[in-house]
Coordinates of C-alpha atoms in Angstrom, one line a residue:
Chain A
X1 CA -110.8 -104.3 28.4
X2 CA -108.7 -103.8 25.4
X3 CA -109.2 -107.7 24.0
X4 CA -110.5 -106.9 20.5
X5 CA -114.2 -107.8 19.9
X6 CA -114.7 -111.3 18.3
X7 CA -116.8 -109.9 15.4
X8 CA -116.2 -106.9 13.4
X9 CA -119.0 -104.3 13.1
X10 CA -119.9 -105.2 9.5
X11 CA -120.9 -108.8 10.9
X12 CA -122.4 -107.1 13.4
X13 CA -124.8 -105.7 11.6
X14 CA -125.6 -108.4 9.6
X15 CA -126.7 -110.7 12.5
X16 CA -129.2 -108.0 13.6
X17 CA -130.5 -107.6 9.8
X18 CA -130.8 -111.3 9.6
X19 CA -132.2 -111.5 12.8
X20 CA -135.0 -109.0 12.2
X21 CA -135.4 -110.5 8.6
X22 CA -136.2 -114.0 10.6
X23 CA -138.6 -112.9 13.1
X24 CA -140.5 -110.2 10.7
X25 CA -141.0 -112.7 8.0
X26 CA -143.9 -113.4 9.8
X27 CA -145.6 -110.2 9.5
X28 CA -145.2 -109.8 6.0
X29 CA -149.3 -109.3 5.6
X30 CA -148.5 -105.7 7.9
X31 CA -145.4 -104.8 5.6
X32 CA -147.6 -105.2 2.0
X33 CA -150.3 -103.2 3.5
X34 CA -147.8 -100.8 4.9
X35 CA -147.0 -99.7 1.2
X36 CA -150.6 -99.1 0.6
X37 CA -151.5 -95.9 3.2
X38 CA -149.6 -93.4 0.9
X39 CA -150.7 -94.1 -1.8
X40 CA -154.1 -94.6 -0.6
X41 CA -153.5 -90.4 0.7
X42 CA -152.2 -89.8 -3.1
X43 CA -155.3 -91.0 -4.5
X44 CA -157.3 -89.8 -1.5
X45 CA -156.2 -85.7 -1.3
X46 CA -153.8 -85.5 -4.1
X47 CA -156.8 -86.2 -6.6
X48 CA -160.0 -86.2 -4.8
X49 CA -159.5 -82.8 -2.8
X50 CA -157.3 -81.6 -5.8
X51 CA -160.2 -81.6 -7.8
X52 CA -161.1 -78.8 -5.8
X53 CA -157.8 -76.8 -6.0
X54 CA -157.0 -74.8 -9.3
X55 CA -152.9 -75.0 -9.1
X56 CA -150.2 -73.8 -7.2
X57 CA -147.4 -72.1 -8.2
X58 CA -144.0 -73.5 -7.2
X59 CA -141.0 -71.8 -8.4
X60 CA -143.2 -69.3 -10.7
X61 CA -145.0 -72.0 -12.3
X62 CA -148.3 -73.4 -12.1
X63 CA -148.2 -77.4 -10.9
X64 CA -151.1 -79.5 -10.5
X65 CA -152.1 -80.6 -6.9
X66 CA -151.2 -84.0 -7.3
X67 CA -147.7 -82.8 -8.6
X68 CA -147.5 -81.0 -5.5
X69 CA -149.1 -83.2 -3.0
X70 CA -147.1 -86.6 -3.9
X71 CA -143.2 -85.8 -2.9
X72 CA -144.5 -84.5 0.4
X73 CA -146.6 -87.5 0.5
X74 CA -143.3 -89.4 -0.3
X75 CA -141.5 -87.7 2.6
X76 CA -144.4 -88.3 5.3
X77 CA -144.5 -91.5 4.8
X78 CA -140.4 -92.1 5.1
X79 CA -140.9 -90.0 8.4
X80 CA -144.2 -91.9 9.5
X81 CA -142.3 -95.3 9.4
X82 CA -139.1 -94.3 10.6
X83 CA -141.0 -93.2 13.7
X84 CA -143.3 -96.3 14.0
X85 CA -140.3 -98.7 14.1
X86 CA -137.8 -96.6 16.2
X87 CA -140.6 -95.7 18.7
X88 CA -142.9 -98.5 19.5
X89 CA -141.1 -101.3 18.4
X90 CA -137.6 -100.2 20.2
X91 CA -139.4 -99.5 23.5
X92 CA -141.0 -103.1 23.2
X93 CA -137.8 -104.3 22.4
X94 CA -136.1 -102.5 25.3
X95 CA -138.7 -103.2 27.9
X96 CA -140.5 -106.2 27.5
X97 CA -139.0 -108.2 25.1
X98 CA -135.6 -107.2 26.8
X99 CA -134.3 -107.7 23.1
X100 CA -131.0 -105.7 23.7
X101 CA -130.1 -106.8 27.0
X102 CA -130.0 -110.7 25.5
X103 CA -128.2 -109.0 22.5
X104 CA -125.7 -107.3 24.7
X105 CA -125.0 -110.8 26.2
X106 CA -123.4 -112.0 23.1
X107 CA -120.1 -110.1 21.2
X108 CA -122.6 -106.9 20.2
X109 CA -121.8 -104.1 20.9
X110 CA -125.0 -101.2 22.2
X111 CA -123.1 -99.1 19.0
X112 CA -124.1 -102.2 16.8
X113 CA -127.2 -102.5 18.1
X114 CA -128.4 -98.9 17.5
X115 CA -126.8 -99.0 13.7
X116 CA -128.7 -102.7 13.5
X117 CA -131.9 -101.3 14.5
X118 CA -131.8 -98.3 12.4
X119 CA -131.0 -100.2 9.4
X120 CA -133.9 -102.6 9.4
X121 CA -135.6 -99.4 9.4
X122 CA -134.2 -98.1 6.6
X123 CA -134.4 -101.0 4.5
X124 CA -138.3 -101.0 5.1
X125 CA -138.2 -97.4 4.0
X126 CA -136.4 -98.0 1.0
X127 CA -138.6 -100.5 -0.3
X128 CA -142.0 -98.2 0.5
X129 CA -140.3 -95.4 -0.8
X130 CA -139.3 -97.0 -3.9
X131 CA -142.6 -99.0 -4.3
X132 CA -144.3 -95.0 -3.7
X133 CA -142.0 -93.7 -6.6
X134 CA -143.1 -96.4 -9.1
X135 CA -146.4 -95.4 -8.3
X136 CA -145.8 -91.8 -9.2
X137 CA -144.5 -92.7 -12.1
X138 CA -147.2 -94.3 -13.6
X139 CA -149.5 -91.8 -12.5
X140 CA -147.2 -89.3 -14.3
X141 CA -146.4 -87.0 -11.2
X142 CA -142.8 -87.7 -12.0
X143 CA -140.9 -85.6 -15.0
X144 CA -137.7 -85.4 -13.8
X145 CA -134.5 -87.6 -13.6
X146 CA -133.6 -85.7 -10.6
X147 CA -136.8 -88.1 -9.0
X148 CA -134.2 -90.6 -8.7
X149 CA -132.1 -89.0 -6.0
X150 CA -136.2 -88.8 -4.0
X151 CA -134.8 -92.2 -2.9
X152 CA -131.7 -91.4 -1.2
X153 CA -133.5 -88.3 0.0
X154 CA -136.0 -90.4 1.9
X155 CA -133.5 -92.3 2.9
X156 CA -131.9 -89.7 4.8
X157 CA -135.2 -88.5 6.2
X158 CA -135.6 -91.8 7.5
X159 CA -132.7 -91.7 9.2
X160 CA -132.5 -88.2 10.9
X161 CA -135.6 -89.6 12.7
X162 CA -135.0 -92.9 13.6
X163 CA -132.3 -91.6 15.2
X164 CA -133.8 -89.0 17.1
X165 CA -136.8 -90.8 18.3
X166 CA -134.9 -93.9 19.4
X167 CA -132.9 -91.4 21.4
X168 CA -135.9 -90.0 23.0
X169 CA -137.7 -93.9 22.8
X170 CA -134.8 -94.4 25.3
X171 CA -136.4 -91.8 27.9
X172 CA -139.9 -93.3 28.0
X173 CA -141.4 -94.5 30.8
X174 CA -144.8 -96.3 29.7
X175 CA -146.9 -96.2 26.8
X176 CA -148.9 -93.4 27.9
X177 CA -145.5 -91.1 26.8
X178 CA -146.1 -92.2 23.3
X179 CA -149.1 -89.4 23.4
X180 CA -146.2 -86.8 23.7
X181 CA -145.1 -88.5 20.3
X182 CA -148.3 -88.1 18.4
X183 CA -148.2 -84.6 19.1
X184 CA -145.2 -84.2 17.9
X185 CA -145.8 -86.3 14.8
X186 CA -149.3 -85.1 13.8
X187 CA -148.4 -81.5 13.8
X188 CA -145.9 -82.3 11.6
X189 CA -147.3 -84.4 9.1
X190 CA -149.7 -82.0 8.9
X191 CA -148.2 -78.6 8.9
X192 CA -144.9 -79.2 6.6
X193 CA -145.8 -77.8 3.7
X194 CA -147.0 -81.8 2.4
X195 CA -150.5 -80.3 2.1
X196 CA -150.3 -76.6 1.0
X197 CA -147.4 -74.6 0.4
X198 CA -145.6 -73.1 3.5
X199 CA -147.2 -69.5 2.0
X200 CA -150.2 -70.1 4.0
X201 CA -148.9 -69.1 6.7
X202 CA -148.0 -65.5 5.8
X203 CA -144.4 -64.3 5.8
X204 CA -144.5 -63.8 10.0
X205 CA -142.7 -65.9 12.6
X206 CA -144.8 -69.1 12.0
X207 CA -143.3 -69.3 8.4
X208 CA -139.6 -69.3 10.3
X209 CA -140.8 -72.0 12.2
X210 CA -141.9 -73.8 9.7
X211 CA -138.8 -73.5 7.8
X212 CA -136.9 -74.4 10.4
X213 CA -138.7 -78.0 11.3
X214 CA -136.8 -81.6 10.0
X215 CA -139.8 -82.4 8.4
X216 CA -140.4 -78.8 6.3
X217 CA -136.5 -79.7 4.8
X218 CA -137.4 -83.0 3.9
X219 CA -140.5 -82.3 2.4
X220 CA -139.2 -79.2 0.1
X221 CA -136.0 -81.7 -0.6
X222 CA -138.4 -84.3 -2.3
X223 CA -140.5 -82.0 -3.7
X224 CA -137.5 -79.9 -5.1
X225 CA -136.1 -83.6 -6.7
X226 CA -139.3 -85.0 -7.9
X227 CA -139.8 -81.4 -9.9
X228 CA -136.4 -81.3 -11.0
X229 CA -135.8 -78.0 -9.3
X230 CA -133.1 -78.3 -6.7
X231 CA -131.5 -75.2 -5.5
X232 CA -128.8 -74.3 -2.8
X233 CA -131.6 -75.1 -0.2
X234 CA -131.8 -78.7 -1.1
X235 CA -127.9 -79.0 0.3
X236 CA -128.9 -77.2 3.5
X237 CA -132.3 -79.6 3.8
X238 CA -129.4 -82.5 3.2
X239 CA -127.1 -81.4 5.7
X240 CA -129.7 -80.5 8.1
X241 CA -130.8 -83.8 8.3
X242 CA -127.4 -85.4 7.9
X243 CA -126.5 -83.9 11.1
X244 CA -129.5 -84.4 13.2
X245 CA -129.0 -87.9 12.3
X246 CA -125.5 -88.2 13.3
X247 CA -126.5 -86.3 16.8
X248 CA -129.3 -88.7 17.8
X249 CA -127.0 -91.7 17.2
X250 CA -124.7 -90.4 19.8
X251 CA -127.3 -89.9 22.0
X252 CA -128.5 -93.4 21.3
X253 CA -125.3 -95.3 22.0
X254 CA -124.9 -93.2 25.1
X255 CA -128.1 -93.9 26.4
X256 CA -128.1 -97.5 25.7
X257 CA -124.9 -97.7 27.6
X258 CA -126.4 -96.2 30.7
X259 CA -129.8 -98.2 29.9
X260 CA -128.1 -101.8 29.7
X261 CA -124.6 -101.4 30.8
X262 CA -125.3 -100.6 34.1
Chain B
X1 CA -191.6 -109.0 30.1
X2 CA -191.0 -105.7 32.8
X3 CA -189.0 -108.4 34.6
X4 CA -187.1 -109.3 31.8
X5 CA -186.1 -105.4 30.8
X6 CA -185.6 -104.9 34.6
X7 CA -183.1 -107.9 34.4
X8 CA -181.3 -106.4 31.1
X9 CA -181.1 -103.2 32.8
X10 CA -179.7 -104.4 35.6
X11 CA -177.1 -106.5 34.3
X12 CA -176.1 -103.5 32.5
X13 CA -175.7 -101.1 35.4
X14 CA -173.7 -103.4 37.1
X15 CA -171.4 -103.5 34.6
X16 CA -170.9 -100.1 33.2
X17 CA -169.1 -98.7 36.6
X18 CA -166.8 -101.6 35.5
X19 CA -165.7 -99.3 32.2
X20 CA -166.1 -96.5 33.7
X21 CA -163.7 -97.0 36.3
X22 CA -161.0 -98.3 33.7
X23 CA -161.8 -94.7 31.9
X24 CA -161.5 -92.6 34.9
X25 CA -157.8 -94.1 35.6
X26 CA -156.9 -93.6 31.5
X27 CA -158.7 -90.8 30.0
X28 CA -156.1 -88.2 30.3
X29 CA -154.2 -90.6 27.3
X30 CA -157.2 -90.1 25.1
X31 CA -157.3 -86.4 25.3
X32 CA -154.8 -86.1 23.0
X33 CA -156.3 -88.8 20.4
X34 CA -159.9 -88.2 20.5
X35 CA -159.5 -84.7 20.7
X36 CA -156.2 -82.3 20.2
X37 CA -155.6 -84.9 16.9
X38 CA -159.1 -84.0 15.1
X39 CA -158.7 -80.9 16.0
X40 CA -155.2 -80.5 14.4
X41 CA -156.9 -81.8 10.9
X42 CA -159.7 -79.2 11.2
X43 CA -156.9 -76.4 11.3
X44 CA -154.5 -78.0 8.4
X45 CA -156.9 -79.1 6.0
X46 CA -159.9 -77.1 6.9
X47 CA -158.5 -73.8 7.2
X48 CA -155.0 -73.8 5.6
X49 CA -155.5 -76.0 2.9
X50 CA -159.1 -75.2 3.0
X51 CA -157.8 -71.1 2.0
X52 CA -156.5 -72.7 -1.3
X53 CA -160.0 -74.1 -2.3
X54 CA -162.5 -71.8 -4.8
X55 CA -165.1 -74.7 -5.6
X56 CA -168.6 -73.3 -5.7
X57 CA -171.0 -74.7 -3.4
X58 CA -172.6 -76.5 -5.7
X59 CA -168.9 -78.7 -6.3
X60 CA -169.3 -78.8 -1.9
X61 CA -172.8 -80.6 -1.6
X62 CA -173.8 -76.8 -1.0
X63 CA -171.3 -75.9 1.9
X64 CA -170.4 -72.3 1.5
X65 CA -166.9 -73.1 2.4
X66 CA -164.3 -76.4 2.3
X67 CA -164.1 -75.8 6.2
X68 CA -167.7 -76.1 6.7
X69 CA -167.0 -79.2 4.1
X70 CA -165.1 -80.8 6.2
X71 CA -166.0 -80.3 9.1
X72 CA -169.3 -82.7 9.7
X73 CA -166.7 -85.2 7.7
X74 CA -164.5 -85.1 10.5
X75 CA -166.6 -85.6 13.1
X76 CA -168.3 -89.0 11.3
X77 CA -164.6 -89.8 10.6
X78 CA -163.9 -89.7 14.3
X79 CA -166.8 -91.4 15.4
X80 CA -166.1 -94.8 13.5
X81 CA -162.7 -94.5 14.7
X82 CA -163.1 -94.5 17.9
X83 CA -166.1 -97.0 17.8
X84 CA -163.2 -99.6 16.1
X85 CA -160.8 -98.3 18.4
X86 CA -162.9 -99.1 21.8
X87 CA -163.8 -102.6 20.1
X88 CA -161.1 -103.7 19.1
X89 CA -157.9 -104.1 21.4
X90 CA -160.2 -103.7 24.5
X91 CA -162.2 -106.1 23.6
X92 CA -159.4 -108.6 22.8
X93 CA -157.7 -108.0 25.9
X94 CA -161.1 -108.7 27.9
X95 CA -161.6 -111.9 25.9
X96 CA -157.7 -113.2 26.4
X97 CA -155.1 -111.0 28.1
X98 CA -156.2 -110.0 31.3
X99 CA -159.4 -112.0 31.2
X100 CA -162.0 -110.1 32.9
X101 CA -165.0 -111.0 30.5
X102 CA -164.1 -114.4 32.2
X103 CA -164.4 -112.8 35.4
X104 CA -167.5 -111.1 35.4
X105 CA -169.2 -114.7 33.8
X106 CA -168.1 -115.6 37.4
X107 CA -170.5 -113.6 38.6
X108 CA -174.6 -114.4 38.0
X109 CA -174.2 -111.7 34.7
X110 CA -174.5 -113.0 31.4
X111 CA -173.0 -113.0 27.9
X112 CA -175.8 -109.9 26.6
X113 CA -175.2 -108.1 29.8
X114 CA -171.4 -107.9 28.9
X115 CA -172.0 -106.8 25.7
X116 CA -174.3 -104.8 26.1
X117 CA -172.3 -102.7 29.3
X118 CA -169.4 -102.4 26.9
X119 CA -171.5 -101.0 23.7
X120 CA -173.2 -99.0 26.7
X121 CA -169.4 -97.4 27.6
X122 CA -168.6 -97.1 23.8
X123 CA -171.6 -95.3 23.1
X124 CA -170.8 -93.0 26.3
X125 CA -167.5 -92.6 24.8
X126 CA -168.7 -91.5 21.4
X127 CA -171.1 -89.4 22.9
X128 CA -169.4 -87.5 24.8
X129 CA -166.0 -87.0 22.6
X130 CA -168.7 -86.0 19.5
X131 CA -170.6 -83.6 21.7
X132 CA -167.0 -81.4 22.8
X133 CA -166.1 -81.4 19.1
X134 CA -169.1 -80.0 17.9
X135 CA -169.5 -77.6 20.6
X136 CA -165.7 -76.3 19.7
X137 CA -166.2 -75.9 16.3
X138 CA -169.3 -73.9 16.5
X139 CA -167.5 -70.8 17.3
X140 CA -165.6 -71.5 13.8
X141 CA -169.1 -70.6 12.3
X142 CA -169.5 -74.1 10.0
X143 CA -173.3 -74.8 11.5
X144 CA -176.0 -73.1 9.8
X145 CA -178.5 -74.0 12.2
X146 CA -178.4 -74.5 15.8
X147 CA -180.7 -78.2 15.9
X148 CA -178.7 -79.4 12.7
X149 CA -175.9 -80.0 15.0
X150 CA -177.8 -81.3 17.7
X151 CA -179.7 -83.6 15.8
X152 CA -176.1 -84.5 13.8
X153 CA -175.1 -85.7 17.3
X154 CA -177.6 -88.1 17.7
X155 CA -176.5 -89.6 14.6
X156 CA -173.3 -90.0 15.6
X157 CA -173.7 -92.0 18.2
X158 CA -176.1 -94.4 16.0
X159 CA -173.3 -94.5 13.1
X160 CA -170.9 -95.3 16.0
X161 CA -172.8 -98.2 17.6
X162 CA -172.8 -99.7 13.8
X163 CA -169.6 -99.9 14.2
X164 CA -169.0 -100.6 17.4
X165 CA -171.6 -103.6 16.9
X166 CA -169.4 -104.8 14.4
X167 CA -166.3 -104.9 15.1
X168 CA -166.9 -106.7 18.5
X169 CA -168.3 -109.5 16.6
X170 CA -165.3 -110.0 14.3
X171 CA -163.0 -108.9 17.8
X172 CA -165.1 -111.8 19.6
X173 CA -164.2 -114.5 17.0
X174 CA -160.5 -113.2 16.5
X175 CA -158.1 -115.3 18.1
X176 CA -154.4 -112.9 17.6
X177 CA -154.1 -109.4 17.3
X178 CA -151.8 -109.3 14.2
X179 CA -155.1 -109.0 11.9
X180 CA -156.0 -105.3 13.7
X181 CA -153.5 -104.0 11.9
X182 CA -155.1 -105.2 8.2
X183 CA -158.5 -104.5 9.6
X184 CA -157.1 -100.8 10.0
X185 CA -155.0 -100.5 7.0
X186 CA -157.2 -102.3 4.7
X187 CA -160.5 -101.2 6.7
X188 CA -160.6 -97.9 8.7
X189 CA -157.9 -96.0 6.5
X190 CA -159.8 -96.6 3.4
X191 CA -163.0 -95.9 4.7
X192 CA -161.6 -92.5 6.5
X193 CA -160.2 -91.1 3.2
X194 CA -162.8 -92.3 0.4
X195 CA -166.3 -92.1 2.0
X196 CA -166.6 -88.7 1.3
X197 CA -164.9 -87.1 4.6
X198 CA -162.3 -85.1 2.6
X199 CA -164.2 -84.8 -0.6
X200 CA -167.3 -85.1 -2.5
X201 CA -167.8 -88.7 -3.5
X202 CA -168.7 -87.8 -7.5
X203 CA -165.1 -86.6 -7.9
X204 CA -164.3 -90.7 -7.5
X205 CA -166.1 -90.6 -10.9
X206 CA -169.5 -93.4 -11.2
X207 CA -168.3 -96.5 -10.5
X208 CA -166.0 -95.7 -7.4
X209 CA -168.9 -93.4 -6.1
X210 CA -170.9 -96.1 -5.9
X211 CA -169.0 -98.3 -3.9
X212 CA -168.6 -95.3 -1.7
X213 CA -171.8 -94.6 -1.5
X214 CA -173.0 -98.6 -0.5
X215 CA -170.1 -97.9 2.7
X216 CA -171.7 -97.6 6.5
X217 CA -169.2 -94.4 6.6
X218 CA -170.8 -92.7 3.5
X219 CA -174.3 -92.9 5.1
X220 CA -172.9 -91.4 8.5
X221 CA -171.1 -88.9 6.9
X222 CA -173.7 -87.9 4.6
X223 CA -176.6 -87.7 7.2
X224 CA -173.9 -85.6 9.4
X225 CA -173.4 -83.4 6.6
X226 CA -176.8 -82.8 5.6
X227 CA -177.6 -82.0 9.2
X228 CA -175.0 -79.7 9.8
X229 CA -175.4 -77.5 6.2
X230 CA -178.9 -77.4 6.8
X231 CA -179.6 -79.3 3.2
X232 CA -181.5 -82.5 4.4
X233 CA -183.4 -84.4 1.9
X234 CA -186.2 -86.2 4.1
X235 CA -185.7 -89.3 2.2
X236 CA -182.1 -89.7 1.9
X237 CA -181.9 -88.9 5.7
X238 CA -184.4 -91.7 6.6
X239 CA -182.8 -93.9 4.3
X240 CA -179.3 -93.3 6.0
X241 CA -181.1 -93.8 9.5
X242 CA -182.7 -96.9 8.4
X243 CA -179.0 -98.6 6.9
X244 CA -177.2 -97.5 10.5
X245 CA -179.7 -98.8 12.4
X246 CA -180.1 -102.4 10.4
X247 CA -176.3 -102.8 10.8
X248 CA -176.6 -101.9 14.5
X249 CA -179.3 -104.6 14.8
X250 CA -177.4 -107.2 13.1
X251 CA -174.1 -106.1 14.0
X252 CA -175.6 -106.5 18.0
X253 CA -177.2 -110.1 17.3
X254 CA -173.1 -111.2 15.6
X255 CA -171.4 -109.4 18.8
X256 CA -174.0 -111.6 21.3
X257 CA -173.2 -114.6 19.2
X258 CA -169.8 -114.4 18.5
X259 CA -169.1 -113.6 22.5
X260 CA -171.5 -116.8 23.7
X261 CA -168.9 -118.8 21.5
X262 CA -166.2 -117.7 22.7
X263 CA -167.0 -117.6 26.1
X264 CA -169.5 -120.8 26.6
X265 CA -166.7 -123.2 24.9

């Protein structure tokens, strides 16, 4: 078993891009409107409900809602797709489509699959993540050239979770345990500090918990770029993620290898 | 015509058990989405974010506070979503996955009598999901009178049957599921955050609050709001009443149609 593999990982991982470019060339309609939900939020709570909302105060000084609302916007919306593709789409690949076992019968690798898979997703991200900053831009929510590292930052949002829910995808059963996800992913979206700042909830135990959630760190992260106010928590939010990243793509490969090797 | 209704009737009895059989074997997955999800909003943006609005009830359509806002907005939200939601992906998989709209044509029930026993399920559905989030959120003190929401509930259902009504008809003539996701996107998302759930429609200034207002949501949000606040202007509320139940009507006699097509070809 020592023969060296016929392709290298780095052709690897082209053929899965191209592959996925191929077959999702025809759902381009779904990836334009894609783009649109945040920003359709932005417009929606950022400036409809902020009409209701004096300011908040973010570092000691007062920000519009908007200004507020927008990077954690940003961040939702890198964690909302990375979690549609690595969830639904994986366990239709992995079940029905059995997408993996025909890739596993060519020179690919479950290790290239898993880094294939999560870098479609992150090219999909990029692009609604970059298409979301433009828009913040011209809206003027943007007055910082920190902003530009917002991009990498949802990049690496994207990928803590992709990782981690494919891991889990790997566990499920039938599509009644994608409910377990949606409670997973509404609390979060919701409770992150993307809406109101994490001092609604008091200076107790729930605020820890906050703090302590993937989400929370990516949401402050963007936030803390797009204001042009990052701070020694930013590198913990960025190592945080790094790491639970890195984690779920070990659990990944392993799993796959018990899922498709057996 | 007594035989006639009887015959209606019947063909609708018959069928119901159908979709209410499917629901007993599945409705522990909708727990979760017709009911812990909502309620999730109603705590993040109704009473956390909610604690960071000071607007005067005149800026809140005269609710005394953005919970109580919110709150009938929600509900109306939830409604048309799960109207759309019961018409669309059942209703496609009836018509061509596993078939059993062709099945029951088998038997001597026809094309109105399967229509009409789904919309009779959806309605159900609505119903009932509406009814257990009022009833929770009562203790959160948002109602100001005790019929408001009762009669609110009533108007539920009817804004969710006008959409219901509609969306089978497009579902009937739709022949692959890819455009769900635009009808969503471009459709249901839009409609959920701009007609005037989250916030009053003048803050979308005159031109955009117009094309809010001309929106089925609008009118079912509205009429829910005024209902539960206790602020109902007779004529608005009739007018609202009058716009739901047209688009039910028509969107019944397009959901009939669209399904005789489908099915008789």
């Amino acid at each position: 078993m020592t023969t060296a593999s016929p392709i290298s990982p780095r052709q690897a991982l082209g053929a899965i891009t191209l592959r996925n470019y191929t077959t999702y060339k025809r759902y381009w309609k779904l990836f334009l409107t894609g783009f649109l939900e945040p920003v359709l939020y932005l417009f929606s709570i950022g400036i409809g409900v902020g009409q209701l909302i004096e300011s908040f105060e973010l570092n000691g000084q007062p920000i519009p809602y908007a200004e507020f609302v927008a990077p954690g916007m940003l961040a939702a919306s890198a964690f909302n797709g990375a979690l549609l593709d690595s969830t639904y789409n994986v366990f239709f690949k992995l079940k029905y489509d059995k997408l993996y076992d025909q890739m596993l019968a060519t020179p690919l690798t479950t290790a290239d699959v898993a880094r294939g898979e999560i870098l479609w997703g992150q090219l999909r991200g990029a692009s609604y993540s970059a298409a979301f900053l433009l828009v913040m831009l011209a809206m003027g929510l943007v007055h910082s050239w920190w902003a530009v590292l917002a991009l990498p930052a949802t990049l690496l949002i994207g990928f803590a979770f992709s990782a981690v829910f494919m891991a889990w995808t790997t566990w499920m059963k039938s599509f009644q345990d994608f409910d377990k996800i949606t409670l997973v992913q509404l609390p979060m979206f919701l409770f992150s500090a993307t809406f109101f700042p994490v001092e609604a909830y008091g200076d107790g135990a729930v605020r820890w918990v906050v703090e302590a959630t993937p989400l929370y760190r990516g949401v402050v992260l963007c936030r803390e770029l797009t204001t042009g106010e990052p701070t020694w928590a930013s590198g913990v939010s960025v190592l945080y993620l790094l790491a639970m990243g890195l984690l779920g793509m070990v659990v990944v490969r392993r799993r796959l290898d018990t899922l498709l090797r057996t | 015509m007594a035989t006639l209704h009887n015959a209606a009737a019947e063909g609708v009895l018959r069928q119901v058990d159908y979709w209410w059989t499917v629901f007993k074997r599945t409705w522990r997955g909708s727990v979760i989405s017709s009911f812990v999800a909502p309620l999730f909003y109603v705590v993040g943006m109704g009473v956390l974010l909610g604690g960071f609005v000071s607007a005067a009830p005149a800026e809140l359509e005269g609710a005394t506070s953005y919970l109580a806002f919110l709150v009938p907005g929600l509900v109306a939200a939830h409604a048309m979503q799960l109207a759309v939601g019961e018409t669309t992906y059942p209703v496609m998989g009836a018509i061509k996955w596993h078939r059993s709209y062709h099945a029951q044509m088998a038997t001597p029930l026809r094309v109105c009598d399967i229509v009409n026993a789904h919309l009779v399920f959806v309605a159900l559905r609505i119903a009932s999901a509406c009814a257990v989030f009022l009833l929770v959120l009562a203790p959160f003190g948002v109602f100001v009178t005790w019929w408001g929401p009762v009669l609110a509930w009533f108007g539920l259902i009817l804004l969710g049957m006008a959409f219901a009504t509609v969306v089978f008809g497009i579902s009937a003539r739709m022949t692959s599921e890819e455009g769900y996701g635009v009808i969503y996107r471009l459709g249901v998302v839009p409609l959920v955050l701009f007609s005037g759930s989250f916030f009053p429609i003048d803050n979308l200034g005159p031109v955009l609050g117009w094309v809010a207002r001309l929106t089925p949501l609008w009118h079912g949000v509205d009429l829910t709001r005024m209902l539960c606040l206790d602020t109902v202007d007779a004529t608005t509320a009739l007018v609202h009443v009058l716009v739901l139940v047209v688009i039910t009507a028509l969107g019944w006699r397009w959901a009939t149609r669209g399904l005789e097509q489908r099915l008789g070809s």
